[in-house]
mmCIF file of C-alpha atoms in Angstrom:
data_model
loop_
_atom_site.group_PDB
_atom_site.id
_atom_site.type_symbol
_atom_site.label_atom_id
_atom_site.label_comp_id
_atom_site.label_asym_id
_atom_site.label_seq_id
_atom_site.Cartn_x
_atom_site.Cartn_y
_atom_site.Cartn_z
ATOM 1 C CA SER A 25 0.136 0.194 0.267
ATOM 2 C CA GLY A 26 0.954 3.514 -0.503
ATOM 3 C CA ILE A 27 4.552 2.379 -2.806
ATOM 4 C CA GLY A 28 3.376 4.116 -6.051
ATOM 5 C CA LYS A 29 1.517 1.818 -8.062
ATOM 6 C CA SER A 30 -1.294 4.468 -9.330
ATOM 7 C CA LEU A 31 1.274 6.811 -9.891
ATOM 8 C CA ILE A 32 3.501 4.137 -12.469
ATOM 9 C CA CYS A 33 -0.318 3.601 -13.804
ATOM 10 C CA ARG A 34 -1.197 7.451 -14.405
ATOM 11 C CA HIS A 35 2.130 7.549 -16.307
ATOM 12 C CA ILE A 36 2.127 4.668 -18.258
ATOM 13 C CA ALA A 37 -1.544 5.764 -19.007
ATOM 14 C CA HIS A 38 -0.582 9.179 -20.394
ATOM 15 C CA HIS A 39 2.447 8.071 -22.154
ATOM 16 C CA PHE A 40 -0.242 5.624 -24.782
ATOM 17 C CA LEU A 41 -2.007 8.719 -24.668
ATOM 18 C CA GLU A 42 0.644 10.904 -26.637
ATOM 19 C CA ARG A 43 1.361 8.552 -28.998
ATOM 20 C CA GLY A 44 -2.466 8.276 -29.692
ATOM 21 C CA LEU A 45 -3.204 5.188 -28.851
ATOM 22 C CA ARG A 46 -7.262 5.092 -26.897
ATOM 23 C CA VAL A 47 -6.571 4.157 -23.184
ATOM 24 C CA GLY A 48 -9.709 2.826 -20.730
ATOM 25 C CA TYR A 49 -8.867 3.366 -16.788
ATOM 26 C CA ILE A 50 -10.570 1.743 -13.895
ATOM 27 C CA ALA A 51 -9.356 2.871 -11.079
ATOM 28 C CA LEU A 52 -11.365 2.020 -7.841
ATOM 29 C CA GLU A 53 -10.218 3.868 -5.106
ATOM 30 C CA GLU A 54 -10.096 6.812 -6.382
ATOM 31 C CA SER A 55 -12.541 9.608 -7.868
ATOM 32 C CA LEU A 56 -12.643 10.818 -11.354
ATOM 33 C CA GLN A 57 -11.135 13.868 -10.170
ATOM 34 C CA ARG A 58 -8.067 12.310 -8.665
ATOM 35 C CA THR A 59 -7.769 10.437 -11.643
ATOM 36 C CA MET A 60 -7.936 13.476 -14.379
ATOM 37 C CA GLN A 61 -6.002 15.321 -11.811
ATOM 38 C CA GLY A 62 -3.030 13.006 -12.121
ATOM 39 C CA ILE A 63 -3.133 12.306 -15.459
ATOM 40 C CA VAL A 64 -3.003 16.234 -16.003
ATOM 41 C CA GLY A 65 -0.650 16.932 -13.233
ATOM 42 C CA LEU A 66 1.616 14.822 -14.973
ATOM 43 C CA HIS A 67 1.386 16.858 -18.467
ATOM 44 C CA ILE A 68 1.836 19.958 -17.496
ATOM 45 C CA GLY A 69 4.287 19.022 -14.805
ATOM 46 C CA LYS A 70 2.495 20.142 -11.543
ATOM 47 C CA PRO A 71 0.923 18.082 -9.170
ATOM 48 C CA ILE A 72 -2.193 19.555 -8.509
ATOM 49 C CA HIS A 73 -3.910 17.138 -6.540
ATOM 50 C CA LEU A 74 -1.710 18.461 -3.930
ATOM 51 C CA ASP A 75 -2.154 22.023 -4.320
ATOM 52 C CA PRO A 76 -4.577 23.406 -6.658
ATOM 53 C CA ALA A 77 -3.183 26.867 -6.699
ATOM 54 C CA LEU A 78 0.302 25.075 -8.331
ATOM 55 C CA ALA A 79 -1.119 26.019 -11.595
ATOM 56 C CA ASP A 80 -3.395 28.367 -12.698
ATOM 57 C CA GLN A 81 -7.253 27.979 -14.491
ATOM 58 C CA GLN A 82 -5.994 28.902 -17.966
ATOM 59 C CA GLU A 83 -3.015 25.731 -17.674
ATOM 60 C CA VAL A 84 -4.803 23.233 -16.078
ATOM 61 C CA ARG A 85 -7.547 23.847 -18.317
ATOM 62 C CA ASN A 86 -5.146 23.482 -21.199
ATOM 63 C CA GLY A 87 -3.783 20.566 -20.071
ATOM 64 C CA PHE A 88 -7.073 18.694 -19.420
ATOM 65 C CA ASP A 89 -7.972 19.910 -22.831
ATOM 66 C CA GLU A 90 -4.615 18.399 -24.328
ATOM 67 C CA VAL A 91 -5.134 15.021 -22.413
ATOM 68 C CA PHE A 92 -9.073 14.552 -22.972
ATOM 69 C CA GLY A 93 -10.577 16.547 -25.244
ATOM 70 C CA SER A 94 -9.141 13.727 -28.581
ATOM 71 C CA GLY A 95 -12.117 11.534 -26.821
ATOM 72 C CA ARG A 96 -9.265 8.592 -26.504
ATOM 73 C CA CYS A 97 -9.602 8.357 -22.881
ATOM 74 C CA PHE A 98 -12.592 6.740 -21.302
ATOM 75 C CA LEU A 99 -12.950 6.723 -17.168
ATOM 76 C CA TYR A 100 -15.453 4.643 -15.454
ATOM 77 C CA ASP A 101 -16.753 5.907 -12.660
ATOM 78 C CA HIS A 102 -17.117 3.801 -9.639
ATOM 79 C CA PHE A 103 -16.153 3.470 -6.264
ATOM 80 C CA GLY A 104 -15.313 0.462 -4.118
ATOM 81 C CA SER A 105 -15.666 -3.123 -4.772
ATOM 82 C CA MET A 106 -18.291 -4.808 -7.637
ATOM 83 C CA ASP A 107 -19.337 -7.772 -9.309
ATOM 84 C CA PRO A 108 -16.137 -9.130 -11.552
ATOM 85 C CA ASP A 109 -18.733 -9.918 -14.190
ATOM 86 C CA HIS A 110 -20.146 -6.979 -14.595
ATOM 87 C CA LEU A 111 -16.821 -5.254 -14.122
ATOM 88 C CA ILE A 112 -15.818 -7.684 -16.841
ATOM 89 C CA ASN A 113 -18.274 -6.612 -19.465
ATOM 90 C CA LYS A 114 -17.216 -2.818 -19.000
ATOM 91 C CA ILE A 115 -13.682 -4.176 -19.750
ATOM 92 C CA ARG A 116 -15.223 -5.560 -22.777
ATOM 93 C CA PHE A 117 -17.616 -2.768 -24.384
ATOM 94 C CA LEU A 118 -14.153 -0.491 -23.542
ATOM 95 C CA ALA A 119 -12.323 -2.782 -26.386
ATOM 96 C CA ASP A 120 -15.515 -3.828 -28.335
ATOM 97 C CA GLY A 121 -17.686 -0.525 -28.368
ATOM 98 C CA GLU A 122 -15.079 1.830 -27.948
ATOM 99 C CA GLY A 123 -12.030 0.588 -29.507
ATOM 100 C CA ALA A 124 -9.506 0.879 -26.253
ATOM 101 C CA ASP A 125 -6.295 -0.444 -26.934
ATOM 102 C CA ILE A 126 -5.179 -0.843 -23.662
ATOM 103 C CA VAL A 127 -7.279 -1.015 -20.843
ATOM 104 C CA PHE A 128 -5.913 -0.297 -16.864
ATOM 105 C CA LEU A 129 -7.402 -2.087 -13.680
ATOM 106 C CA ASP A 130 -5.923 -0.538 -10.240
ATOM 107 C CA HIS A 131 -6.991 -2.611 -8.760
ATOM 108 C CA LEU A 132 -7.808 -6.362 -8.364
ATOM 109 C CA THR A 133 -7.955 -7.387 -4.488
ATOM 110 C CA ILE A 134 -10.721 -4.608 -4.332
ATOM 111 C CA VAL A 135 -12.925 -6.300 -7.168
ATOM 112 C CA VAL A 136 -12.768 -9.660 -4.852
ATOM 113 C CA SER A 137 -13.163 -7.719 -1.703
ATOM 114 C CA GLY A 138 -17.559 -7.312 -1.359
ATOM 115 C CA LEU A 139 -18.253 -11.164 -2.811
ATOM 116 C CA ALA A 140 -19.269 -12.982 0.540
ATOM 117 C CA ASP A 141 -19.863 -16.202 -1.220
ATOM 118 C CA ILE A 142 -16.398 -17.228 -2.066
ATOM 119 C CA ASP A 143 -13.263 -16.453 -0.590
ATOM 120 C CA GLU A 144 -10.918 -14.241 -2.030
ATOM 121 C CA ARG A 145 -8.404 -16.802 -3.276
ATOM 122 C CA ARG A 146 -10.603 -18.360 -5.558
ATOM 123 C CA ALA A 147 -12.472 -15.416 -6.899
ATOM 124 C CA ILE A 148 -9.062 -14.378 -7.668
ATOM 125 C CA ASP A 149 -8.231 -17.184 -9.574
ATOM 126 C CA VAL A 150 -11.643 -17.451 -11.073
ATOM 127 C CA THR A 151 -11.613 -13.214 -11.928
ATOM 128 C CA CYS A 152 -7.849 -13.863 -13.630
ATOM 129 C CA THR A 153 -9.246 -16.334 -15.892
ATOM 130 C CA LYS A 154 -12.441 -14.191 -17.117
ATOM 131 C CA LEU A 155 -9.481 -11.230 -17.618
ATOM 132 C CA ARG A 156 -7.693 -13.523 -19.491
ATOM 133 C CA GLN A 157 -10.030 -14.415 -21.766
ATOM 134 C CA VAL A 158 -11.244 -10.963 -22.575
ATOM 135 C CA VAL A 159 -7.440 -9.988 -23.630
ATOM 136 C CA GLU A 160 -7.454 -13.147 -25.909
ATOM 137 C CA GLN A 161 -11.049 -12.130 -27.505
ATOM 138 C CA THR A 162 -10.277 -8.501 -28.145
ATOM 139 C CA GLY A 163 -7.108 -8.256 -28.626
ATOM 140 C CA ILE A 164 -6.633 -5.256 -25.596
ATOM 141 C CA GLY A 165 -3.300 -4.983 -23.333
ATOM 142 C CA LEU A 166 -4.553 -4.941 -20.071
ATOM 143 C CA LEU A 167 -2.330 -3.374 -17.102
ATOM 144 C CA LEU A 168 -3.805 -5.367 -13.968
ATOM 145 C CA VAL A 169 -2.472 -3.878 -9.971
ATOM 146 C CA SER A 170 -2.706 -6.290 -7.470
ATOM 147 C CA HIS A 171 -1.892 -5.995 -3.872
ATOM 148 C CA LEU A 172 0.596 -8.233 -2.108
ATOM 149 C CA LYS A 173 0.477 -10.811 0.359
ATOM 150 C CA ARG A 174 2.622 -9.835 3.907
ATOM 151 C CA PRO A 175 5.853 -11.206 3.349
ATOM 152 C CA GLU A 176 7.569 -12.444 7.101
ATOM 153 C CA GLY A 177 9.924 -9.871 8.401
ATOM 154 C CA ARG A 178 10.353 -6.317 6.982
ATOM 155 C CA SER A 179 7.172 -5.487 5.224
ATOM 156 C CA HIS A 180 6.806 -4.381 1.291
ATOM 157 C CA GLU A 181 6.654 -0.621 2.884
ATOM 158 C CA GLU A 182 9.440 -0.479 4.445
ATOM 159 C CA GLY A 183 11.404 -1.605 1.077
ATOM 160 C CA ALA A 184 11.054 -5.535 1.094
ATOM 161 C CA ALA A 185 12.095 -7.485 -2.494
ATOM 162 C CA THR A 186 9.134 -8.836 -4.169
ATOM 163 C CA SER A 187 8.431 -12.146 -5.462
ATOM 164 C CA LEU A 188 5.775 -14.168 -7.936
ATOM 165 C CA SER A 189 5.009 -16.246 -4.513
ATOM 166 C CA GLN A 190 3.477 -12.859 -2.889
ATOM 167 C CA LEU A 191 1.219 -12.801 -5.373
ATOM 168 C CA ARG A 192 -2.969 -13.214 -4.196
ATOM 169 C CA GLY A 193 -5.132 -16.438 -4.796
ATOM 170 C CA SER A 194 -3.341 -19.351 -5.993
ATOM 171 C CA HIS A 195 -1.350 -18.558 -8.447
ATOM 172 C CA ALA A 196 -3.097 -17.439 -11.284
ATOM 173 C CA ILE A 197 -1.874 -13.777 -11.863
ATOM 174 C CA ALA A 198 1.669 -15.332 -11.965
ATOM 175 C CA GLN A 199 0.485 -18.291 -14.159
ATOM 176 C CA LEU A 200 -2.033 -16.135 -16.752
ATOM 177 C CA SER A 201 0.678 -12.599 -16.732
ATOM 178 C CA ASP A 202 2.423 -12.082 -19.887
ATOM 179 C CA MET A 203 4.672 -9.565 -17.352
ATOM 180 C CA VAL A 204 4.738 -9.368 -13.922
ATOM 181 C CA ILE A 205 6.639 -6.314 -12.262
ATOM 182 C CA GLY A 206 7.273 -6.101 -9.071
ATOM 183 C CA ALA A 207 7.721 -1.618 -6.911
ATOM 184 C CA GLU A 208 9.601 -1.770 -3.693
ATOM 185 C CA ARG A 209 10.042 1.309 -1.940
ATOM 186 C CA ASN A 210 11.310 1.922 1.666
ATOM 187 C CA GLN A 211 8.534 4.308 2.745
ATOM 188 C CA GLN A 212 10.552 4.804 6.362
ATOM 189 C CA GLY A 213 13.743 5.569 5.489
ATOM 190 C CA GLN A 214 16.083 8.539 5.238
ATOM 191 C CA ALA A 215 14.300 10.716 2.715
ATOM 192 C CA HIS A 216 16.286 10.019 -0.760
ATOM 193 C CA GLU A 217 15.018 6.500 0.573
ATOM 194 C CA ARG A 218 11.706 7.716 0.569
ATOM 195 C CA ASN A 219 11.802 8.833 -3.406
ATOM 196 C CA GLU A 220 13.446 5.894 -4.906
ATOM 197 C CA LEU A 221 10.922 3.312 -6.446
ATOM 198 C CA GLN A 222 13.318 0.187 -7.823
ATOM 199 C CA LEU A 223 10.959 -2.108 -10.149
ATOM 200 C CA ARG A 224 11.816 -5.976 -10.309
ATOM 201 C CA VAL A 225 10.555 -7.976 -13.155
ATOM 202 C CA LEU A 226 9.173 -11.220 -11.762
ATOM 203 C CA LYS A 227 8.135 -12.554 -15.068
ATOM 204 C CA ASN A 228 8.991 -12.306 -18.328
ATOM 205 C CA ARG A 229 6.698 -14.329 -20.881
ATOM 206 C CA HIS A 230 8.325 -13.094 -23.920
ATOM 207 C CA ALA A 231 12.098 -12.385 -23.341
ATOM 208 C CA GLY A 232 12.931 -14.545 -20.008
ATOM 209 C CA GLN A 233 14.724 -11.946 -18.657
ATOM 210 C CA THR A 234 14.314 -11.032 -15.041
ATOM 211 C CA GLY A 235 15.635 -9.147 -11.994
ATOM 212 C CA LEU A 236 16.388 -5.434 -10.746
ATOM 213 C CA VAL A 237 15.780 -3.064 -13.522
ATOM 214 C CA ASP A 238 14.915 0.568 -13.308
ATOM 215 C CA LYS A 239 15.071 2.789 -10.405
ATOM 216 C CA LEU A 240 12.475 5.219 -10.792
ATOM 217 C CA LEU A 241 12.927 8.742 -8.597
ATOM 218 C CA TYR A 242 10.289 10.844 -7.301
ATOM 219 C CA ASP A 243 10.640 14.313 -8.091
ATOM 220 C CA GLU A 244 8.365 16.682 -5.542
ATOM 221 C CA ASP A 245 8.493 19.327 -7.737
ATOM 222 C CA THR A 246 6.905 18.283 -10.777
ATOM 223 C CA GLY A 247 5.184 14.821 -9.513
ATOM 224 C CA LYS A 248 6.890 13.100 -12.161
ATOM 225 C CA LEU A 249 9.098 9.443 -11.690
#
């Protein structure tokens, strides 16, 4: 929690929008306003979600028009847990109805958290299988965010290394994904540590290369990695 997963997603979404792709964005733990502020803030290089006064109204308006005025970004208005089948139908509509090239789902755990008649492990497995089917049938890219099981000893919030074995469910996420990337950050360390986000490739179906990769640095002035 709080590692920077959503910020990574917004960065990648903005990257694809800048290159003309059509993007569906489903963020189940934040409002549409927060999602838009985050993406527009990255576009203009100012963290306006922290302080709207960092940019004047016209600059924000121009940034909004440049990002969202093209009509290629589709945000889903929902907060909290929801029925996985309903969500999967929405993703299928984004692909078939709106022509989305890539869909972001942030995050999987909350999708299954409200199901009372099935345990989380089984619900994650079933949902992942259905999500993979949608990807195969529609050809979209799906970027899926997942929380991890807590490791023994040092926590992930204190910079512990991520691993495939810590993914929730009975390994369905690891088995069905083409690429799995872990994000590690010591939130309780020194100032420079708190602003360093280490990425680790845990699975790479296409090339097989795994292990530590880029280290991203958070810039507090621009709100960017």
